[in-house]
Short mmCIF file of C-alpha atoms in Angstrom, two decimals:
data_model
loop_
_atom_site.label_atom_id
_atom_site.label_comp_id
_atom_site.label_asym_id
_atom_site.label_seq_id
_atom_site.Cartn_x
_atom_site.Cartn_y
_atom_site.Cartn_z
CA MET A 1147 54.11 54.75 147.34
CA PHE A 1148 55.20 57.48 149.69
CA GLN A 1149 58.88 56.95 149.43
CA PRO A 1150 61.37 58.14 152.04
CA ALA A 1151 63.38 61.25 151.25
CA SER A 1152 66.39 59.21 150.14
CA LEU A 1153 64.36 57.75 147.28
CA LYS A 1154 63.23 61.14 146.07
CA GLY A 1155 66.53 61.48 144.22
CA ASP A 1156 67.63 59.59 141.12
CA SER A 1157 69.60 56.36 141.20
CA PRO A 1158 73.20 56.72 142.32
CA THR A 1159 75.77 56.84 139.53
CA PRO A 1160 79.37 57.56 140.53
CA ILE A 1161 80.33 59.85 137.68
CA ASP A 1162 84.08 60.36 137.30
CA GLU A 1163 85.10 63.82 138.43
CA ASN A 1164 87.43 64.47 135.49
CA VAL A 1165 84.69 63.73 132.98
CA ARG A 1166 82.12 65.69 134.95
CA LYS A 1167 84.29 68.80 134.92
CA LYS A 1168 84.63 68.63 131.13
CA PHE A 1169 80.94 68.17 130.37
CA ILE A 1170 79.27 70.51 132.83
CA PRO A 1171 78.22 72.79 129.89
CA ILE A 1172 76.29 69.88 128.32
CA TYR A 1173 74.58 69.12 131.63
CA LEU A 1174 73.57 72.77 132.01
CA LEU A 1175 72.44 72.91 128.38
CA VAL A 1176 70.05 69.98 128.96
CA ILE A 1177 68.57 71.78 131.96
CA ILE A 1178 68.21 75.12 130.17
CA LEU A 1179 66.72 73.62 126.99
CA SER A 1180 64.20 71.61 129.00
CA PHE A 1181 62.91 74.81 130.58
CA VAL A 1182 62.29 76.48 127.19
CA PRO A 1183 58.90 74.84 126.38
CA VAL A 1184 57.81 75.35 129.98
CA SER A 1185 58.48 79.08 129.88
CA ILE A 1186 56.86 79.46 126.43
CA LEU A 1187 53.67 77.77 127.65
CA GLU A 1188 53.57 79.84 130.84
CA TYR A 1189 54.13 83.02 128.83
CA TYR A 1190 51.11 82.32 126.63
CA ILE A 1191 48.93 81.31 129.57
CA ILE A 1192 49.69 84.61 131.29
CA LEU A 1193 49.31 86.55 128.05
CA TYR A 1194 45.83 85.20 127.37
CA LEU A 1195 44.43 84.72 130.87
CA TRP A 1196 45.88 87.58 132.96
CA ARG A 1197 43.30 90.14 131.76
CA THR A 1198 40.33 91.96 133.18
CA PRO A 1199 37.53 89.40 132.70
CA PHE A 1200 39.70 86.29 133.18
CA TYR A 1201 41.46 86.85 136.53
CA LEU A 1202 39.20 84.43 138.39
CA MET A 1203 39.58 81.90 135.60
CA PHE A 1204 43.38 82.11 135.92
CA VAL A 1205 43.13 81.45 139.65
CA LEU A 1206 40.73 78.54 139.18
CA LEU A 1207 42.90 76.98 136.48
CA PHE A 1208 46.14 77.41 138.41
CA PRO A 1209 46.30 73.85 139.89
CA LEU A 1210 45.82 72.36 136.43
CA ASN A 1211 48.44 74.75 135.13
CA LEU A 1212 50.90 73.51 137.77
CA ILE A 1213 50.34 69.85 136.89
CA ILE A 1214 50.85 70.56 133.20
CA LEU A 1215 54.05 72.49 133.91
CA ILE A 1216 55.54 69.68 136.00
CA TYR A 1217 54.83 67.08 133.32
CA LEU A 1218 55.94 69.34 130.48
CA LEU A 1219 59.25 69.85 132.26
CA GLN A 1220 59.69 66.11 132.70
CA PHE A 1221 58.79 65.25 129.10
CA SER A 1222 60.94 67.96 127.56
CA ALA A 1223 63.89 67.02 129.78
CA THR A 1224 63.48 63.39 128.73
CA LEU A 1225 63.19 64.24 125.04
CA ILE A 1226 66.16 66.58 124.95
CA SER A 1227 68.46 64.21 126.82
CA PHE A 1228 67.18 61.42 124.56
CA LEU A 1229 68.32 63.39 121.51
CA PHE A 1230 71.72 64.09 123.10
CA LEU A 1231 72.01 60.41 124.02
CA LYS A 1232 71.28 59.30 120.46
CA THR A 1233 74.04 61.53 119.08
CA VAL A 1234 76.50 60.29 121.69
CA ASN A 1235 75.56 56.69 120.89
CA LEU A 1236 76.22 57.38 117.19
CA ILE A 1237 79.76 58.46 118.06
CA HIS A 1238 80.29 55.44 120.29
CA THR A 1239 77.89 52.52 120.75
CA PRO A 1240 77.64 51.20 124.33
CA LYS A 1241 79.10 47.74 124.95
CA GLU A 1242 79.09 45.23 127.77
CA GLY A 1243 82.29 43.84 129.23
CA ILE A 1244 85.11 44.42 131.66
CA PHE A 1245 87.11 47.60 131.13
CA GLU A 1246 89.82 49.67 132.75
CA ARG A 1247 88.62 52.28 135.19
CA ASN A 1248 90.49 55.08 133.55
CA ILE A 1249 89.34 57.99 131.45
CA LYS A 1250 91.66 56.87 128.66
CA ASP A 1251 89.43 53.81 128.30
CA LYS A 1252 86.77 54.80 125.79
CA GLU A 1253 83.97 52.68 127.28
CA TYR A 1254 84.42 54.13 130.73
CA TYR A 1255 84.64 57.67 129.35
CA PHE A 1256 81.44 57.37 127.33
CA TRP A 1257 79.57 55.63 130.14
CA ASN A 1258 80.25 58.68 132.30
CA LEU A 1259 79.19 61.02 129.51
CA ARG A 1260 75.91 59.14 129.00
CA ASN A 1261 75.17 59.34 132.70
CA ILE A 1262 75.81 63.07 132.83
CA ILE A 1263 73.26 63.50 130.04
CA LYS A 1264 70.68 61.27 131.73
CA LYS A 1265 71.05 62.76 135.20
CA TRP A 1266 68.63 65.69 134.95
CA PRO A 1267 65.58 63.86 133.48
CA LEU A 1268 66.03 60.98 135.92
CA TYR A 1269 66.20 63.43 138.80
CA VAL A 1270 63.06 65.24 137.66
CA ALA A 1271 61.20 61.95 137.21
CA ALA A 1272 62.21 60.67 140.63
CA SER A 1273 61.18 63.85 142.41
CA ASN A 1274 57.84 64.15 140.62
CA PRO A 1275 55.12 64.37 143.29
CA PHE A 1276 52.57 62.46 141.21
CA PRO A 1277 52.63 58.69 140.76
CA TRP A 1278 51.96 58.65 137.00
CA PHE A 1279 54.67 58.58 134.31
CA LYS A 1280 57.42 58.38 136.87
CA ASN A 1281 60.80 56.59 136.60
CA ARG A 1282 59.41 53.85 134.39
CA PHE A 1283 58.35 56.28 131.67
CA THR A 1284 61.73 58.01 131.61
CA LEU A 1285 63.69 54.77 131.77
CA ARG A 1286 61.78 53.35 128.81
CA PHE A 1287 63.04 56.28 126.73
CA PHE A 1288 66.61 55.40 127.58
CA GLY A 1289 66.27 51.84 126.31
CA VAL A 1290 65.33 50.03 129.51
CA LYS A 1291 62.60 47.53 128.69
CA ILE A 1292 59.95 47.28 131.38
CA GLY A 1293 56.83 45.16 130.94
CA LYS A 1294 53.22 45.83 131.86
CA HIS A 1295 51.92 45.72 135.46
CA THR A 1296 55.41 45.92 136.89
CA LEU A 1297 55.89 47.69 140.20
CA CYS A 1298 59.17 49.56 139.96
CA ASP A 1299 58.63 53.16 140.99
CA ASN A 1300 60.26 52.92 144.39
CA THR A 1301 63.46 51.21 143.34
CA TRP A 1302 66.74 52.40 141.93
CA ILE A 1303 67.22 51.01 138.44
CA SER A 1304 70.32 51.65 136.34
CA SER A 1305 69.39 53.38 133.11
CA GLU A 1306 70.85 50.96 130.56
CA PHE A 1307 71.29 47.22 129.88
CA VAL A 1308 68.22 46.32 131.93
CA LYS A 1309 65.29 44.22 130.77
CA ILE A 1310 62.33 43.60 133.05
CA GLY A 1311 59.34 41.44 132.12
CA LYS A 1312 55.64 41.59 132.88
CA ASN A 1313 54.01 41.30 136.32
CA VAL A 1314 57.28 41.71 138.18
CA ILE A 1315 57.26 43.08 141.71
CA LEU A 1316 60.39 44.95 142.72
CA GLY A 1317 60.48 45.58 146.45
CA MET A 1318 60.80 48.90 148.17
CA ASN A 1319 64.25 50.42 148.13
CA SER A 1320 66.00 47.65 146.17
CA THR A 1321 68.75 48.49 143.72
CA ILE A 1322 69.46 47.12 140.25
CA LEU A 1323 73.03 47.83 139.20
CA THR A 1324 74.36 47.10 135.73
CA PHE A 1325 77.72 48.64 136.50
CA GLY A 1326 80.31 47.59 139.02
CA ILE A 1327 83.51 49.27 140.07
CA GLU A 1328 86.10 46.88 141.43
CA GLN A 1329 89.22 48.91 142.25
CA ASP A 1330 90.72 49.64 138.82
CA LYS A 1331 88.28 47.51 136.83
CA PHE A 1332 84.98 48.75 135.47
CA ILE A 1333 82.28 46.19 134.72
CA LEU A 1334 79.19 46.68 132.54
CA LYS A 1335 76.81 43.75 132.24
CA ARG A 1336 73.21 43.10 131.31
CA ILE A 1337 70.54 42.30 133.89
CA LEU A 1338 67.52 40.28 132.86
CA ILE A 1339 64.41 39.88 134.99
CA GLU A 1340 61.78 37.63 133.43
CA ASP A 1341 57.99 37.61 133.83
CA GLY A 1342 56.44 37.10 137.23
CA ALA A 1343 59.64 37.39 139.22
CA LEU A 1344 59.50 38.74 142.74
CA ILE A 1345 62.33 40.65 144.38
CA GLY A 1346 62.14 41.56 148.04
CA ALA A 1347 62.72 44.85 149.73
CA LYS A 1348 66.24 46.30 149.95
CA CYS A 1349 67.78 43.75 147.57
CA VAL A 1350 70.80 44.46 145.42
CA LEU A 1351 71.22 42.83 141.99
CA LEU A 1352 74.82 43.01 140.82
CA PRO A 1353 75.68 43.13 137.07
CA GLY A 1354 75.13 39.98 135.06
CA THR A 1355 72.29 38.63 137.20
CA VAL A 1356 69.57 36.70 135.40
CA VAL A 1357 66.27 36.21 137.21
CA LYS A 1358 64.26 33.49 135.46
CA LYS A 1359 60.47 33.23 135.38
CA LYS A 1360 58.74 33.33 138.79
CA ALA A 1361 61.99 33.18 140.71
CA LYS A 1362 61.92 34.81 144.13
CA LEU A 1363 64.62 36.65 146.02
CA GLY A 1364 64.13 37.17 149.74
CA ALA A 1365 64.39 40.56 151.38
CA HIS A 1366 67.72 42.15 152.20
CA SER A 1367 69.83 39.81 150.08
CA TYR A 1368 72.16 40.46 147.18
CA SER A 1369 73.06 38.41 144.13
CA GLU A 1370 76.64 37.86 143.00
CA TYR A 1371 78.04 38.81 139.59
CA ASP A 1372 76.63 36.63 136.77
CA PHE A 1373 74.37 34.74 139.16
CA ILE A 1374 71.38 32.93 137.65
CA LEU A 1375 68.18 32.55 139.67
CA LYS A 1376 66.45 29.45 138.29
CA GLU A 1377 62.76 29.15 137.47
CA ASP A 1378 60.44 28.98 140.51
CA GLY A 1379 63.51 28.99 142.75
CA LEU A 1380 63.57 30.62 146.14
CA TYR A 1381 66.75 32.48 147.04
CA ARG A 1382 68.04 34.33 150.03
CA GLY A 1383 71.24 35.36 151.78
CA HIS A 1384 74.43 37.35 151.44
CA PRO A 1385 75.18 36.43 148.67
CA ALA A 1386 71.93 34.78 147.55
CA LYS A 1387 71.77 30.99 147.70
CA ILE A 1388 68.96 28.59 146.83
CA ILE A 1389 66.77 27.25 149.62
CA ASP A 1390 65.51 23.65 149.33
CA MET B 1026 44.02 30.03 156.77
CA GLU B 1027 46.87 30.28 159.26
CA SER B 1028 49.06 27.80 157.43
CA GLU B 1029 48.34 29.60 154.20
CA ILE B 1030 49.41 32.90 155.70
CA LEU B 1031 52.60 31.52 157.12
CA ASP B 1032 53.42 29.96 153.79
CA LYS B 1033 57.08 29.12 153.61
CA ASN B 1034 57.54 31.34 150.59
CA VAL B 1035 55.97 34.38 152.12
CA GLN B 1036 58.03 34.06 155.29
CA PHE B 1037 61.16 35.75 154.11
CA ILE B 1038 60.07 37.81 151.18
CA SER B 1039 59.07 41.27 152.26
CA THR B 1040 58.04 43.32 149.32
CA SER B 1041 55.67 46.14 149.19
CA GLY B 1042 53.88 47.78 146.37
CA VAL B 1043 50.53 49.12 145.47
CA TYR B 1044 49.17 49.06 141.94
CA LYS B 1045 47.89 52.19 140.29
CA THR B 1046 44.10 52.30 140.00
CA PRO B 1047 41.78 54.93 138.52
CA PHE B 1048 41.21 56.06 142.11
CA THR B 1049 44.77 57.45 142.03
CA LEU B 1050 43.26 60.52 140.35
CA ILE B 1051 42.20 61.56 143.87
CA ILE B 1052 45.63 63.24 143.98
CA VAL B 1053 44.49 65.80 141.39
CA LEU B 1054 41.45 66.57 143.54
CA GLN B 1055 43.63 66.92 146.63
CA LEU B 1056 45.98 69.29 144.82
CA TYR B 1057 43.01 71.30 143.57
CA VAL B 1058 41.49 71.67 147.03
CA GLY B 1059 44.80 72.55 148.68
CA LEU B 1060 45.83 75.13 146.11
CA LEU B 1061 42.42 76.80 145.90
CA ILE B 1062 42.17 77.10 149.69
CA THR B 1063 45.61 78.74 149.87
CA ILE B 1064 44.91 81.04 146.93
CA PHE B 1065 41.54 82.23 148.22
CA ALA B 1066 42.84 82.70 151.75
CA ASN B 1067 45.58 84.98 150.41
CA LEU B 1068 43.63 86.72 147.65
CA TRP B 1069 42.99 89.83 149.71
CA TYR B 1070 46.66 90.16 150.67
CA TRP B 1071 47.98 89.55 147.14
CA ASN B 1072 45.44 91.97 145.76
CA ASN B 1073 46.90 94.66 148.02
CA LEU B 1074 50.46 93.82 147.01
CA TYR B 1075 49.56 93.89 143.32
CA TYR B 1076 48.03 97.31 143.79
CA TYR B 1077 51.15 98.67 145.53
CA PHE B 1078 53.41 97.55 142.68
CA THR B 1079 51.22 98.26 139.63
CA ASN B 1080 48.42 100.58 140.80
CA GLN B 1081 45.85 98.17 139.38
CA ILE B 1082 43.05 96.43 141.22
CA ILE B 1083 42.33 92.85 140.14
CA PHE B 1084 39.67 91.83 142.61
CA PRO B 1085 37.24 94.24 144.24
CA PHE B 1086 38.62 94.15 147.78
CA PRO B 1087 39.05 97.22 150.01
CA ILE B 1088 42.59 98.54 149.67
CA ASN B 1089 44.69 100.08 152.44
CA ASP B 1090 46.80 102.80 150.95
CA SER B 1091 49.19 104.59 153.26
CA LEU B 1092 52.98 104.52 153.50
CA ILE B 1093 53.09 102.62 156.80
CA GLU B 1094 50.71 99.99 155.51
CA ARG B 1095 52.72 99.64 152.30
CA VAL B 1096 55.95 99.00 154.21
CA PHE B 1097 54.18 96.68 156.62
CA PHE B 1098 52.60 94.62 153.82
CA ILE B 1099 55.85 94.28 151.91
CA CYS B 1100 57.70 93.22 155.06
CA LEU B 1101 55.11 90.48 155.54
CA ILE B 1102 56.02 88.72 152.25
CA PRO B 1103 58.49 86.17 153.72
CA LEU B 1104 56.04 85.27 156.47
CA ASN B 1105 53.31 84.96 153.85
CA ILE B 1106 55.36 82.49 151.81
CA TYR B 1107 55.90 80.31 154.89
CA GLY B 1108 52.24 80.58 155.80
CA CYS B 1109 51.17 79.59 152.29
CA VAL B 1110 53.35 76.47 152.32
CA PHE B 1111 51.94 75.33 155.66
CA LEU B 1112 48.37 76.19 154.78
CA PHE B 1113 48.72 74.26 151.51
CA VAL B 1114 50.16 71.14 153.14
CA PHE B 1115 47.88 71.07 156.15
CA SER B 1116 44.71 71.74 154.19
CA ILE B 1117 45.60 68.81 151.91
CA ILE B 1118 46.33 66.61 154.94
CA LEU B 1119 42.99 67.52 156.54
CA PHE B 1120 41.06 67.02 153.29
CA SER B 1121 42.60 63.61 152.64
CA ILE B 1122 41.92 62.55 156.22
CA VAL B 1123 38.25 63.21 155.62
CA ILE B 1124 38.37 60.96 152.55
CA PHE B 1125 40.37 58.36 154.48
CA LYS B 1126 37.79 58.25 157.27
CA ILE B 1127 34.96 57.92 154.76
CA LEU B 1128 36.75 54.97 153.14
CA ASP B 1129 37.25 53.47 156.61
CA LYS B 1130 33.50 53.72 157.21
CA LEU B 1131 32.71 52.10 153.85
CA SER B 1132 34.99 49.18 154.50
CA PRO B 1133 36.31 48.86 158.07
CA PRO B 1134 40.00 47.84 158.11
CA LYS B 1135 40.55 44.12 158.55
CA GLU B 1136 43.57 41.95 159.12
CA GLY B 1137 43.99 38.81 157.07
CA ASN B 1138 44.74 37.33 153.71
CA PHE B 1139 42.93 38.74 150.71
CA PHE B 1140 42.83 37.86 147.04
CA ARG B 1141 43.14 40.18 144.08
CA ASP B 1142 39.94 42.02 143.16
CA SER B 1143 38.30 41.34 146.51
CA LYS B 1144 36.67 44.26 148.29
CA GLU B 1145 39.55 44.63 150.77
CA TRP B 1146 42.14 44.66 147.99
CA LYS B 1147 40.32 47.54 146.32
CA TYR B 1148 39.83 49.55 149.48
CA VAL B 1149 43.40 49.05 150.67
CA HIS B 1150 44.62 50.43 147.37
CA ARG B 1151 42.24 53.39 147.65
CA LYS B 1152 43.40 54.16 151.18
CA PHE B 1153 47.03 54.03 150.15
CA TRP B 1154 46.51 56.41 147.29
CA THR B 1155 44.65 58.91 149.49
CA ALA B 1156 47.58 58.84 151.91
CA TYR B 1157 50.21 59.10 149.19
CA PHE B 1158 50.20 62.82 148.38
CA PRO B 1159 49.80 64.34 151.88
CA ILE B 1160 52.64 62.20 153.22
CA TRP B 1161 54.83 63.05 150.23
CA LEU B 1162 54.24 66.71 151.00
CA ALA B 1163 54.81 66.30 154.73
CA ARG B 1164 58.12 64.62 153.95
CA ALA B 1165 59.04 67.50 151.67
CA LEU B 1166 58.41 70.10 154.39
CA PRO B 1167 61.51 71.24 156.27
CA LEU B 1168 59.92 70.26 159.57
CA PRO B 1169 60.95 66.93 161.12
CA TRP B 1170 57.64 66.27 162.85
CA ALA B 1171 55.33 67.09 159.96
CA ASP B 1172 55.07 63.47 158.78
CA ILE B 1173 54.50 62.20 162.36
CA PHE B 1174 51.67 64.71 162.56
CA ALA B 1175 50.18 63.39 159.31
CA TYR B 1176 50.55 59.75 160.34
CA ARG B 1177 48.79 60.40 163.65
CA PHE B 1178 45.85 61.89 161.79
CA PHE B 1179 45.63 58.86 159.51
CA GLY B 1180 45.27 56.60 162.53
CA VAL B 1181 48.77 55.31 163.12
CA ARG B 1182 49.24 55.40 166.87
CA ILE B 1183 52.55 57.12 167.54
CA GLY B 1184 53.55 57.95 171.13
CA LYS B 1185 55.34 61.00 172.37
CA ASN B 1186 59.05 61.70 171.78
CA VAL B 1187 59.26 59.32 168.83
CA VAL B 1188 62.05 59.61 166.27
CA LEU B 1189 60.56 58.79 162.88
CA TYR B 1190 62.12 61.03 160.27
CA GLU B 1191 63.37 58.94 157.42
CA GLY B 1192 61.84 55.75 156.28
CA TYR B 1193 58.76 54.15 154.89
CA VAL B 1194 55.81 53.56 157.20
CA ASP B 1195 52.41 52.21 156.19
CA PRO B 1196 49.51 54.51 157.01
CA TYR B 1197 47.51 52.10 159.13
CA PHE B 1198 47.63 49.03 161.40
CA ILE B 1199 50.77 50.27 163.08
CA GLU B 1200 51.31 51.13 166.72
CA ILE B 1201 54.47 52.79 168.01
CA GLY B 1202 55.03 53.45 171.71
CA ASP B 1203 56.60 56.36 173.54
CA PHE B 1204 60.32 57.19 173.35
CA THR B 1205 60.91 54.78 170.46
CA MET B 1206 63.74 55.53 168.07
CA THR B 1207 63.85 54.50 164.43
CA SER B 1208 66.88 55.07 162.25
CA LEU B 1209 67.64 55.83 158.65
CA ASN B 1210 66.20 53.91 155.72
CA ILE B 1211 63.80 51.64 157.58
CA CYS B 1212 60.63 50.07 156.22
CA ILE B 1213 57.73 49.29 158.51
CA PHE B 1214 55.18 47.29 156.55
CA SER B 1215 51.77 46.23 157.75
CA HIS B 1216 50.91 44.91 154.29
CA LEU B 1217 52.61 42.55 151.92
CA ILE B 1218 51.81 41.78 148.32
CA TYR B 1219 52.74 38.30 147.18
CA GLN B 1220 51.73 37.25 143.66
CA ASP B 1221 47.97 37.84 143.66
CA ARG B 1222 47.51 37.91 147.39
CA LEU B 1223 47.47 40.75 149.83
CA PHE B 1224 48.36 40.08 153.41
CA ILE B 1225 47.69 42.48 156.28
CA GLN B 1226 48.60 42.11 159.91
CA LYS B 1227 49.12 44.58 162.71
CA VAL B 1228 52.59 45.75 163.67
CA LYS B 1229 53.15 46.67 167.29
CA ILE B 1230 56.27 48.42 168.50
CA GLY B 1231 56.47 48.99 172.26
CA ASP B 1232 57.89 51.77 174.40
CA ALA B 1233 61.57 52.74 174.25
CA CYS B 1234 62.38 50.37 171.39
CA VAL B 1235 65.20 50.94 168.93
CA VAL B 1236 64.76 50.02 165.28
CA GLY B 1237 68.21 49.98 163.70
CA PRO B 1238 69.17 51.40 160.32
CA GLN B 1239 68.38 49.56 157.07
CA THR B 1240 65.89 47.21 158.70
CA ILE B 1241 62.56 45.88 157.53
CA VAL B 1242 59.77 45.29 160.00
CA ALA B 1243 57.46 42.74 158.38
CA PRO B 1244 53.68 42.61 159.02
CA GLY B 1245 52.67 40.99 162.28
CA THR B 1246 55.86 41.81 164.14
CA GLN B 1247 55.49 42.48 167.84
CA MET B 1248 58.30 44.30 169.56
CA ASP B 1249 58.02 44.29 173.35
CA ASP B 1250 59.12 47.29 175.41
CA ARG B 1251 62.81 48.13 175.18
CA ALA B 1252 63.52 45.53 172.48
CA ILE B 1253 66.25 46.39 170.00
CA LEU B 1254 66.31 45.39 166.34
CA GLY B 1255 69.90 45.47 165.11
CA ALA B 1256 71.13 47.09 161.93
CA ASN B 1257 70.66 45.44 158.54
CA SER B 1258 68.23 42.78 159.73
CA TYR B 1259 64.60 42.02 159.08
CA THR B 1260 61.84 40.25 160.95
CA SER B 1261 59.73 37.47 159.52
CA ILE B 1262 55.95 37.58 159.57
CA GLY B 1263 54.37 37.36 163.00
CA GLN B 1264 57.67 37.31 164.87
CA LYS B 1265 57.90 38.38 168.51
CA LEU B 1266 60.92 40.29 169.72
CA GLU B 1267 61.44 39.96 173.47
CA SER B 1268 62.27 42.92 175.63
CA ASP B 1269 65.76 43.92 176.85
CA LEU B 1270 67.51 41.96 174.12
CA ILE B 1271 69.25 42.86 170.89
CA HIS B 1272 67.85 40.96 167.89
CA VAL B 1273 69.96 40.45 164.80
CA GLY B 1274 69.75 38.36 161.65
CA THR B 1275 68.10 38.04 158.26
CA PRO B 1276 65.48 37.06 159.33
CA VAL B 1277 66.02 37.66 163.04
CA ASN B 1278 67.42 34.54 164.70
CA ILE B 1279 70.15 35.72 167.08
CA LYS B 1280 69.54 37.26 170.50
CA LEU B 1281 72.26 39.22 172.23
CA PRO B 1282 72.10 40.47 175.82
CA LEU B 1283 72.18 44.16 176.57
CA GLN B 1284 75.36 45.38 178.23
CA SER B 1285 76.29 48.46 180.14
CA VAL B 1286 78.89 50.74 178.59
CA GLU B 1287 81.55 49.67 181.13
CA ASP B 1288 80.99 45.98 180.37
CA SER B 1289 81.35 46.42 176.65
CA GLN B 1290 84.47 48.54 177.10
CA GLU B 1291 86.02 45.84 179.32
CA LYS B 1292 85.25 43.23 176.71
CA ALA B 1293 86.80 45.34 174.00
CA THR B 1294 90.04 45.83 175.98
CA LYS B 1295 90.18 42.06 176.67
CA ILE B 1296 89.82 41.25 172.99
CA LYS B 1297 92.51 43.81 172.17
CA GLU B 1298 94.92 42.28 174.70
CA THR B 1299 94.40 38.76 173.39
CA THR B 1300 94.93 39.83 169.79
CA ILE B 1301 98.15 41.66 170.77
CA LYS B 1302 99.37 38.51 172.57
CA LYS B 1303 98.62 36.38 169.52
CA GLU B 1304 100.57 38.75 167.31
CA ASP B 1305 103.57 38.47 169.68
#
C-alpha cells in the first residue's frame, strides 16, 4: 500500500548512544560491503553495453537495470548483515527476560549491537519503492517467522522474537514491539501471533503478548505486557479488554 | 445485507490491506514508461553534454558547438535534473491514470460488501496496485501538493486549500471539501478487509473540517461542515459527525462544544484557581 512518509523508514529502535558511538565502523562497513556487488554489476553492464552499436540497447534496458540494482542492494545488505549477526550471536546468544538498562549488562549491550547491524538492511527494505520482497523478506532472514498470505508490509515489526502465523492481517501503521524500556529496566519478550488473527490499524502490541487463533484486536488499542488474547475473542481499549 | 455490513465485529476493527496479485507487475510497466519518456525527452540534451566532455557523438543529433552554447548547456544541468524528476513522476502519474480509467470502465466502482474472488474484489486490488507507485513517487517528491495533485487525477474529490500532506488516503470513494485540515499520521479508509470480505463505502468530509492527528476515518463516515475529529480517536463504520462540535473517543462517542479562545482561557484560569485553593 502507499504508505505515508513516516512508514518509509525502518521500525524505531532506540539504540543506546554509548554503544552506537563504539560500533559506527561496523555500521559503515555493512553499508560499504553491501554496495560492492552493486558497483561490480554496474561496472560490467557499462563495460559491455556502453559501446558503439549498443547505446540504444543500454537506454532501453536502463529501467530493468535500475530494478535489478535496487534489489541487489537490498539482498546484499541483508546477506552481509545476516553474516555479521550470526557471528555476533555465536559470541552471545540472545535471551528473553528482564535486564538492567545499562551497558554493563551484557544482554542490553548485545541487543543494541544486533540492532546496529540490522539497521541498514531494514531501512533499505522499508524504503524500497516496489511492493515485492519488502520488510517480510528481510525480517525472515533475521529469524522472524512470518506465515503465508500475511499482510505485514505497512507495519513496524521488531526484528527478533516474533512469530506470526498464516493468513494474519496486520493493520496499517500498527507496531509490534518485543522490547520495552521501563526507566532502568530493559525487557525482551517473545510475541506470538497465531493463524487467522486480525489486528486493527494503529495498534501496539507490547512484549509478551500472545494472540491466539482468530482473535481480533480493535483499531487504536494496545495490549499490556504478557497479555493473552484468547481464541475467537474480540478485544479493544487502552489497554485491550475483552468485549462480551 | 445491511445487518451483515454493520456486523458487530466489523464495527470497531479498522484494518486495511491489499493482497499482492500478478497484476502488481503493472509497476514494472509504469517504471518502464516513465523512465523511457524522460530518457528520450532528454536524449538530445545529454548527447550534447556528452560531446562537450568527451568529443564523442553517441546518437546522431545535430550538435551546437560554440563557447557560449557550451557554458549555457552546462549551466542548465541543475535545472535539467529537476525537470527530469518532475517529468518522470508526472508521466508515470498520467500513464497510470489512463490505466485507472480503463479499469473503471471495465468495472464501474461500486459500494457494498464483496466476497473474496468476486469481480469487485479483483478490480479493487487492480486499481490499488495501479495507484500504488505514482502515489509513492508523489509522496517522495519534495513538493507538498504533489500527492494532492495525484489524488485529484485518480478521482478523489479534494477542494481548494486542503492540508493533506502526511497520511494514508484511499484512491477512490473519498470526498474532501474546501479549507479542510488533516494532521499527521491519519488514515482515511474507504475500504476495509475483514477475513474474506471486502467492504467499501464512501467517505465524505465537508468544508472546513479538522481531522486530528493519529486518527482513523473508517469507511462510510460522514463529516458535516466544520466538524472536528479529535486526536487519537477513530470513527466506526457509517458514523455521522455533526457540524460545529468536537468529536472524541475510540470509537467516537463524546461530543464537546466548540469554544472561543477567551472562553477556554477563562475556564483554564478557573480550574487553576480551584486547584490552588485545594492545595491550600
